[in-house]
PDB file of N, CA and C in Angstrom:
ATOM      1  N   UNK A  26      28.670 157.663  99.722  1.00  0.00           N
ATOM      2  CA  UNK A  26      29.282 156.494 100.358  1.00  0.00           C
ATOM      3  C   UNK A  26      29.117 155.286  99.440  1.00  0.00           C
ATOM      4  N   UNK A  27      30.218 154.602  99.165  1.00  0.00           N
ATOM      5  CA  UNK A  27      30.128 153.433  98.291  1.00  0.00           C
ATOM      6  C   UNK A  27      29.998 152.168  99.133  1.00  0.00           C
ATOM      7  N   UNK A  28      29.243 151.264  98.621  1.00  0.00           N
ATOM      8  CA  UNK A  28      29.023 149.981  99.281  1.00  0.00           C
ATOM      9  C   UNK A  28      30.191 149.044  99.001  1.00  0.00           C
ATOM     10  N   UNK A  29      30.590 148.303 100.001  1.00  0.00           N
ATOM     11  CA  UNK A  29      31.652 147.315  99.827  1.00  0.00           C
ATOM     12  C   UNK A  29      31.021 146.026  99.312  1.00  0.00           C
ATOM     13  N   UNK A  30      31.616 145.476  98.277  1.00  0.00           N
ATOM     14  CA  UNK A  30      31.185 144.189  97.732  1.00  0.00           C
ATOM     15  C   UNK A  30      32.319 143.202  97.995  1.00  0.00           C
ATOM     16  N   UNK A  31      32.037 142.190  98.786  1.00  0.00           N
ATOM     17  CA  UNK A  31      33.023 141.152  99.086  1.00  0.00           C
ATOM     18  C   UNK A  31      32.940 140.079  98.007  1.00  0.00           C
ATOM     19  N   UNK A  32      34.070 139.425  97.740  1.00  0.00           N
ATOM     20  CA  UNK A  32      34.040 138.389  96.717  1.00  0.00           C
ATOM     21  C   UNK A  32      35.016 137.258  97.044  1.00  0.00           C
ATOM     22  N   UNK A  33      34.796 136.161  96.359  1.00  0.00           N
ATOM     23  CA  UNK A  33      35.630 134.968  96.505  1.00  0.00           C
ATOM     24  C   UNK A  33      36.337 134.618  95.196  1.00  0.00           C
ATOM     25  N   UNK A  34      36.557 135.601  94.367  1.00  0.00           N
ATOM     26  CA  UNK A  34      37.163 135.333  93.064  1.00  0.00           C
ATOM     27  C   UNK A  34      38.553 134.726  93.223  1.00  0.00           C
ATOM     28  N   UNK A  35      39.387 135.346  94.045  1.00  0.00           N
ATOM     29  CA  UNK A  35      40.762 134.857  94.217  1.00  0.00           C
ATOM     30  C   UNK A  35      40.771 133.424  94.742  1.00  0.00           C
ATOM     31  N   UNK A  36      39.885 133.125  95.689  1.00  0.00           N
ATOM     32  CA  UNK A  36      39.833 131.785  96.265  1.00  0.00           C
ATOM     33  C   UNK A  36      39.450 130.759  95.195  1.00  0.00           C
ATOM     34  N   UNK A  37      38.404 131.054  94.419  1.00  0.00           N
ATOM     35  CA  UNK A  37      37.978 130.113  93.382  1.00  0.00           C
ATOM     36  C   UNK A  37      39.029 129.989  92.287  1.00  0.00           C
ATOM     37  N   UNK A  38      39.646 131.093  91.956  1.00  0.00           N
ATOM     38  CA  UNK A  38      40.678 131.072  90.921  1.00  0.00           C
ATOM     39  C   UNK A  38      41.858 130.207  91.363  1.00  0.00           C
ATOM     40  N   UNK A  39      42.313 130.403  92.614  1.00  0.00           N
ATOM     41  CA  UNK A  39      43.439 129.629  93.140  1.00  0.00           C
ATOM     42  C   UNK A  39      43.076 128.148  93.269  1.00  0.00           C
ATOM     43  N   UNK A  40      41.871 127.900  93.736  1.00  0.00           N
ATOM     44  CA  UNK A  40      41.392 126.528  93.905  1.00  0.00           C
ATOM     45  C   UNK A  40      41.423 125.761  92.587  1.00  0.00           C
ATOM     46  N   UNK A  41      41.198 126.454  91.502  1.00  0.00           N
ATOM     47  CA  UNK A  41      41.137 125.813  90.182  1.00  0.00           C
ATOM     48  C   UNK A  41      42.415 125.981  89.365  1.00  0.00           C
ATOM     49  N   UNK A  42      43.414 126.629  89.955  1.00  0.00           N
ATOM     50  CA  UNK A  42      44.699 126.787  89.280  1.00  0.00           C
ATOM     51  C   UNK A  42      44.650 127.691  88.062  1.00  0.00           C
ATOM     52  N   UNK A  43      43.845 128.745  88.142  1.00  0.00           N
ATOM     53  CA  UNK A  43      43.672 129.665  87.024  1.00  0.00           C
ATOM     54  C   UNK A  43      44.389 130.972  87.336  1.00  0.00           C
ATOM     55  N   UNK A  44      45.188 131.467  86.415  1.00  0.00           N
ATOM     56  CA  UNK A  44      45.871 132.743  86.625  1.00  0.00           C
ATOM     57  C   UNK A  44      44.898 133.897  86.380  1.00  0.00           C
ATOM     58  N   UNK A  45      45.277 135.069  86.865  1.00  0.00           N
ATOM     59  CA  UNK A  45      44.466 136.263  86.598  1.00  0.00           C
ATOM     60  C   UNK A  45      44.353 136.493  85.093  1.00  0.00           C
ATOM     61  N   UNK A  46      45.445 136.289  84.401  1.00  0.00           N
ATOM     62  CA  UNK A  46      45.461 136.513  82.953  1.00  0.00           C
ATOM     63  C   UNK A  46      44.516 135.533  82.251  1.00  0.00           C
ATOM     64  N   UNK A  47      44.536 134.263  82.657  1.00  0.00           N
ATOM     65  CA  UNK A  47      43.649 133.267  82.041  1.00  0.00           C
ATOM     66  C   UNK A  47      42.182 133.623  82.275  1.00  0.00           C
ATOM     67  N   UNK A  48      41.864 134.034  83.503  1.00  0.00           N
ATOM     68  CA  UNK A  48      40.488 134.406  83.808  1.00  0.00           C
ATOM     69  C   UNK A  48      40.088 135.631  82.992  1.00  0.00           C
ATOM     70  N   UNK A  49      40.969 136.605  82.926  1.00  0.00           N
ATOM     71  CA  UNK A  49      40.678 137.823  82.170  1.00  0.00           C
ATOM     72  C   UNK A  49      40.414 137.506  80.701  1.00  0.00           C
ATOM     73  N   UNK A  50      41.230 136.651  80.111  1.00  0.00           N
ATOM     74  CA  UNK A  50      41.041 136.276  78.709  1.00  0.00           C
ATOM     75  C   UNK A  50      39.709 135.574  78.498  1.00  0.00           C
ATOM     76  N   UNK A  51      39.342 134.705  79.425  1.00  0.00           N
ATOM     77  CA  UNK A  51      38.069 133.987  79.310  1.00  0.00           C
ATOM     78  C   UNK A  51      36.876 134.941  79.414  1.00  0.00           C
ATOM     79  N   UNK A  52      37.042 136.010  80.194  1.00  0.00           N
ATOM     80  CA  UNK A  52      35.953 136.969  80.394  1.00  0.00           C
ATOM     81  C   UNK A  52      35.978 138.132  79.405  1.00  0.00           C
ATOM     82  N   UNK A  53      37.103 138.290  78.715  1.00  0.00           N
ATOM     83  CA  UNK A  53      37.227 139.403  77.786  1.00  0.00           C
ATOM     84  C   UNK A  53      37.483 140.734  78.469  1.00  0.00           C
ATOM     85  N   UNK A  54      38.214 140.689  79.595  1.00  0.00           N
ATOM     86  CA  UNK A  54      38.580 141.911  80.313  1.00  0.00           C
ATOM     87  C   UNK A  54      40.092 141.952  80.469  1.00  0.00           C
ATOM     88  N   UNK A  55      40.617 143.099  80.887  1.00  0.00           N
ATOM     89  CA  UNK A  55      42.051 143.239  81.125  1.00  0.00           C
ATOM     90  C   UNK A  55      42.404 142.481  82.406  1.00  0.00           C
ATOM     91  N   UNK A  56      43.602 141.893  82.456  1.00  0.00           N
ATOM     92  CA  UNK A  56      43.977 141.111  83.638  1.00  0.00           C
ATOM     93  C   UNK A  56      44.005 141.970  84.898  1.00  0.00           C
ATOM     94  N   UNK A  57      44.294 143.276  84.759  1.00  0.00           N
ATOM     95  CA  UNK A  57      44.284 144.135  85.944  1.00  0.00           C
ATOM     96  C   UNK A  57      42.880 144.292  86.515  1.00  0.00           C
ATOM     97  N   UNK A  58      41.870 144.175  85.676  1.00  0.00           N
ATOM     98  CA  UNK A  58      40.487 144.240  86.145  1.00  0.00           C
ATOM     99  C   UNK A  58      40.221 143.116  87.133  1.00  0.00           C
ATOM    100  N   UNK A  59      40.752 141.944  86.855  1.00  0.00           N
ATOM    101  CA  UNK A  59      40.576 140.808  87.770  1.00  0.00           C
ATOM    102  C   UNK A  59      41.212 141.135  89.118  1.00  0.00           C
ATOM    103  N   UNK A  60      42.386 141.719  89.111  1.00  0.00           N
ATOM    104  CA  UNK A  60      43.042 142.116  90.351  1.00  0.00           C
ATOM    105  C   UNK A  60      42.239 143.152  91.116  1.00  0.00           C
ATOM    106  N   UNK A  61      41.713 144.155  90.408  1.00  0.00           N
ATOM    107  CA  UNK A  61      40.886 145.180  91.053  1.00  0.00           C
ATOM    108  C   UNK A  61      39.642 144.550  91.686  1.00  0.00           C
ATOM    109  N   UNK A  62      39.039 143.606  90.977  1.00  0.00           N
ATOM    110  CA  UNK A  62      37.865 142.909  91.515  1.00  0.00           C
ATOM    111  C   UNK A  62      38.232 142.139  92.779  1.00  0.00           C
ATOM    112  N   UNK A  63      39.305 141.372  92.708  1.00  0.00           N
ATOM    113  CA  UNK A  63      39.707 140.538  93.846  1.00  0.00           C
ATOM    114  C   UNK A  63      39.997 141.373  95.093  1.00  0.00           C
ATOM    115  N   UNK A  64      40.593 142.536  94.893  1.00  0.00           N
ATOM    116  CA  UNK A  64      40.941 143.405  96.029  1.00  0.00           C
ATOM    117  C   UNK A  64      39.776 144.280  96.483  1.00  0.00           C
ATOM    118  N   UNK A  65      38.667 144.204  95.790  1.00  0.00           N
ATOM    119  CA  UNK A  65      37.512 145.011  96.144  1.00  0.00           C
ATOM    120  C   UNK A  65      37.645 146.470  95.747  1.00  0.00           C
ATOM    121  N   UNK A  66      38.555 146.768  94.832  1.00  0.00           N
ATOM    122  CA  UNK A  66      38.762 148.136  94.370  1.00  0.00           C
ATOM    123  C   UNK A  66      37.810 148.506  93.235  1.00  0.00           C
ATOM    124  N   UNK A  67      37.109 147.520  92.737  1.00  0.00           N
ATOM    125  CA  UNK A  67      36.193 147.712  91.621  1.00  0.00           C
ATOM    126  C   UNK A  67      35.029 146.763  91.809  1.00  0.00           C
ATOM    127  N   UNK A  68      33.808 147.279  91.710  1.00  0.00           N
ATOM    128  CA  UNK A  68      32.620 146.428  91.783  1.00  0.00           C
ATOM    129  C   UNK A  68      32.190 146.100  90.360  1.00  0.00           C
ATOM    130  N   UNK A  69      31.932 144.840  90.090  1.00  0.00           N
ATOM    131  CA  UNK A  69      31.599 144.459  88.718  1.00  0.00           C
ATOM    132  C   UNK A  69      30.192 144.909  88.326  1.00  0.00           C
ATOM    133  N   UNK A  70      30.000 145.084  87.044  1.00  0.00           N
ATOM    134  CA  UNK A  70      28.646 145.285  86.529  1.00  0.00           C
ATOM    135  C   UNK A  70      27.878 143.987  86.746  1.00  0.00           C
ATOM    136  N   UNK A  71      26.582 144.076  86.660  1.00  0.00           N
ATOM    137  CA  UNK A  71      25.769 142.862  86.778  1.00  0.00           C
ATOM    138  C   UNK A  71      26.155 141.866  85.690  1.00  0.00           C
ATOM    139  N   UNK A  72      26.399 142.366  84.492  1.00  0.00           N
ATOM    140  CA  UNK A  72      26.773 141.496  83.377  1.00  0.00           C
ATOM    141  C   UNK A  72      28.074 140.751  83.681  1.00  0.00           C
ATOM    142  N   UNK A  73      29.078 141.457  84.188  1.00  0.00           N
ATOM    143  CA  UNK A  73      30.356 140.813  84.505  1.00  0.00           C
ATOM    144  C   UNK A  73      30.198 139.842  85.670  1.00  0.00           C
ATOM    145  N   UNK A  74      29.417 140.202  86.669  1.00  0.00           N
ATOM    146  CA  UNK A  74      29.180 139.296  87.803  1.00  0.00           C
ATOM    147  C   UNK A  74      28.534 137.995  87.335  1.00  0.00           C
ATOM    148  N   UNK A  75      27.584 138.113  86.437  1.00  0.00           N
ATOM    149  CA  UNK A  75      26.919 136.908  85.914  1.00  0.00           C
ATOM    150  C   UNK A  75      27.858 136.080  85.047  1.00  0.00           C
ATOM    151  N   UNK A  76      28.724 136.746  84.288  1.00  0.00           N
ATOM    152  CA  UNK A  76      29.719 136.001  83.487  1.00  0.00           C
ATOM    153  C   UNK A  76      30.700 135.268  84.389  1.00  0.00           C
ATOM    154  N   UNK A  77      31.126 135.912  85.477  1.00  0.00           N
ATOM    155  CA  UNK A  77      32.013 135.245  86.438  1.00  0.00           C
ATOM    156  C   UNK A  77      31.319 134.033  87.052  1.00  0.00           C
ATOM    157  N   UNK A  78      30.065 134.204  87.416  1.00  0.00           N
ATOM    158  CA  UNK A  78      29.284 133.106  87.987  1.00  0.00           C
ATOM    159  C   UNK A  78      29.197 131.935  87.017  1.00  0.00           C
ATOM    160  N   UNK A  79      28.947 132.236  85.767  1.00  0.00           N
ATOM    161  CA  UNK A  79      28.858 131.183  84.753  1.00  0.00           C
ATOM    162  C   UNK A  79      30.220 130.517  84.553  1.00  0.00           C
ATOM    163  N   UNK A  80      31.279 131.322  84.516  1.00  0.00           N
ATOM    164  CA  UNK A  80      32.621 130.789  84.318  1.00  0.00           C
ATOM    165  C   UNK A  80      32.980 129.785  85.419  1.00  0.00           C
ATOM    166  N   UNK A  81      32.723 130.154  86.679  1.00  0.00           N
ATOM    167  CA  UNK A  81      33.063 129.280  87.803  1.00  0.00           C
ATOM    168  C   UNK A  81      31.989 128.236  88.087  1.00  0.00           C
ATOM    169  N   UNK A  82      30.865 128.319  87.386  1.00  0.00           N
ATOM    170  CA  UNK A  82      29.755 127.377  87.541  1.00  0.00           C
ATOM    171  C   UNK A  82      29.247 127.342  88.979  1.00  0.00           C
ATOM    172  N   UNK A  83      29.057 128.540  89.541  1.00  0.00           N
ATOM    173  CA  UNK A  83      28.507 128.680  90.895  1.00  0.00           C
ATOM    174  C   UNK A  83      27.468 129.798  90.867  1.00  0.00           C
ATOM    175  N   UNK A  84      26.519 129.780  91.811  1.00  0.00           N
ATOM    176  CA  UNK A  84      25.580 130.899  91.899  1.00  0.00           C
ATOM    177  C   UNK A  84      26.321 132.194  92.206  1.00  0.00           C
ATOM    178  N   UNK A  85      25.798 133.298  91.742  1.00  0.00           N
ATOM    179  CA  UNK A  85      26.449 134.591  91.944  1.00  0.00           C
ATOM    180  C   UNK A  85      26.636 134.889  93.441  1.00  0.00           C
ATOM    181  N   UNK A  86      25.755 134.369  94.288  1.00  0.00           N
ATOM    182  CA  UNK A  86      25.861 134.588  95.732  1.00  0.00           C
ATOM    183  C   UNK A  86      27.067 133.877  96.341  1.00  0.00           C
ATOM    184  N   UNK A  87      27.587 132.877  95.654  1.00  0.00           N
ATOM    185  CA  UNK A  87      28.802 132.205  96.123  1.00  0.00           C
ATOM    186  C   UNK A  87      30.017 133.093  95.861  1.00  0.00           C
ATOM    187  N   UNK A  88      29.951 133.890  94.816  1.00  0.00           N
ATOM    188  CA  UNK A  88      31.057 134.772  94.437  1.00  0.00           C
ATOM    189  C   UNK A  88      31.030 136.119  95.147  1.00  0.00           C
ATOM    190  N   UNK A  89      29.847 136.701  95.318  1.00  0.00           N
ATOM    191  CA  UNK A  89      29.733 138.061  95.825  1.00  0.00           C
ATOM    192  C   UNK A  89      28.780 138.149  97.003  1.00  0.00           C
ATOM    193  N   UNK A  90      29.084 139.100  97.899  1.00  0.00           N
ATOM    194  CA  UNK A  90      28.230 139.326  99.069  1.00  0.00           C
ATOM    195  C   UNK A  90      28.388 140.763  99.532  1.00  0.00           C
ATOM    196  N   UNK A  91      27.359 141.285 100.194  1.00  0.00           N
ATOM    197  CA  UNK A  91      27.475 142.609 100.797  1.00  0.00           C
ATOM    198  C   UNK A  91      27.933 142.504 102.248  1.00  0.00           C
ATOM    199  N   UNK A  92      28.081 141.287 102.737  1.00  0.00           N
ATOM    200  CA  UNK A  92      28.624 141.034 104.070  1.00  0.00           C
ATOM    201  C   UNK A  92      29.885 140.194 103.924  1.00  0.00           C
ATOM    202  N   UNK A  93      30.848 140.346 104.827  1.00  0.00           N
ATOM    203  CA  UNK A  93      32.072 139.537 104.726  1.00  0.00           C
ATOM    204  C   UNK A  93      31.746 138.047 104.766  1.00  0.00           C
ATOM    205  N   UNK A  94      32.475 137.287 103.981  1.00  0.00           N
ATOM    206  CA  UNK A  94      32.318 135.838 104.018  1.00  0.00           C
ATOM    207  C   UNK A  94      32.976 135.319 105.285  1.00  0.00           C
ATOM    208  N   UNK A  95      32.412 134.272 105.900  1.00  0.00           N
ATOM    209  CA  UNK A  95      33.080 133.697 107.071  1.00  0.00           C
ATOM    210  C   UNK A  95      34.412 133.085 106.671  1.00  0.00           C
ATOM    211  N   UNK A  96      35.366 133.164 107.550  1.00  0.00           N
ATOM    212  CA  UNK A  96      36.663 132.538 107.276  1.00  0.00           C
ATOM    213  C   UNK A  96      36.485 131.038 107.225  1.00  0.00           C
ATOM    214  N   UNK A  97      37.291 130.394 106.430  1.00  0.00           N
ATOM    215  CA  UNK A  97      37.213 128.935 106.302  1.00  0.00           C
ATOM    216  C   UNK A  97      37.511 128.324 107.664  1.00  0.00           C
ATOM    217  N   UNK A  98      36.686 127.383 108.057  1.00  0.00           N
ATOM    218  CA  UNK A  98      36.858 126.734 109.354  1.00  0.00           C
ATOM    219  C   UNK A  98      36.091 127.411 110.472  1.00  0.00           C
ATOM    220  N   UNK A  99      35.384 128.500 110.166  1.00  0.00           N
ATOM    221  CA  UNK A  99      34.583 129.211 111.156  1.00  0.00           C
ATOM    222  C   UNK A  99      33.119 129.129 110.763  1.00  0.00           C
ATOM    223  N   UNK A 100      32.270 128.983 111.753  1.00  0.00           N
ATOM    224  CA  UNK A 100      30.842 129.005 111.465  1.00  0.00           C
ATOM    225  C   UNK A 100      30.406 130.448 111.264  1.00  0.00           C
ATOM    226  N   UNK A 101      29.236 130.646 110.701  1.00  0.00           N
ATOM    227  CA  UNK A 101      28.717 131.986 110.471  1.00  0.00           C
ATOM    228  C   UNK A 101      28.588 132.753 111.773  1.00  0.00           C
ATOM    229  N   UNK A 102      28.121 132.112 112.822  1.00  0.00           N
ATOM    230  CA  UNK A 102      27.937 132.812 114.098  1.00  0.00           C
ATOM    231  C   UNK A 102      29.283 133.233 114.686  1.00  0.00           C
ATOM    232  N   UNK A 103      30.327 132.418 114.513  1.00  0.00           N
ATOM    233  CA  UNK A 103      31.668 132.793 114.997  1.00  0.00           C
ATOM    234  C   UNK A 103      32.182 133.986 114.224  1.00  0.00           C
ATOM    235  N   UNK A 104      31.947 134.013 112.915  1.00  0.00           N
ATOM    236  CA  UNK A 104      32.424 135.124 112.091  1.00  0.00           C
ATOM    237  C   UNK A 104      31.737 136.416 112.470  1.00  0.00           C
ATOM    238  N   UNK A 105      30.438 136.341 112.787  1.00  0.00           N
ATOM    239  CA  UNK A 105      29.707 137.543 113.164  1.00  0.00           C
ATOM    240  C   UNK A 105      30.173 138.067 114.516  1.00  0.00           C
ATOM    241  N   UNK A 106      30.512 137.180 115.435  1.00  0.00           N
ATOM    242  CA  UNK A 106      31.003 137.608 116.763  1.00  0.00           C
ATOM    243  C   UNK A 106      32.336 138.316 116.658  1.00  0.00           C
ATOM    244  N   UNK A 107      33.197 137.856 115.732  1.00  0.00           N
ATOM    245  CA  UNK A 107      34.531 138.439 115.632  1.00  0.00           C
ATOM    246  C   UNK A 107      34.547 139.721 114.803  1.00  0.00           C
ATOM    247  N   UNK A 108      33.443 140.018 114.117  1.00  0.00           N
ATOM    248  CA  UNK A 108      33.383 141.238 113.269  1.00  0.00           C
ATOM    249  C   UNK A 108      33.196 142.494 114.090  1.00  0.00           C
TER     250      UNK A 108
END
């Protein structure tokens, strides 16, 4: 059984106006890798997760989680009730 890793890559990328291709070039990966990461089809290595964290200048916990992130505008307790 594989563990699901949730991420906010697409949200941070969109918020900053960065294309998948631009992010991929900055990280030295194929642009499709960024898409696989965003869709949760691929879990990053620790090295790639840390590079993403450094790129976006946020703690790795802001980018990745083993629990779903709460929807914007919802408190954590509301998100847990609806899960």
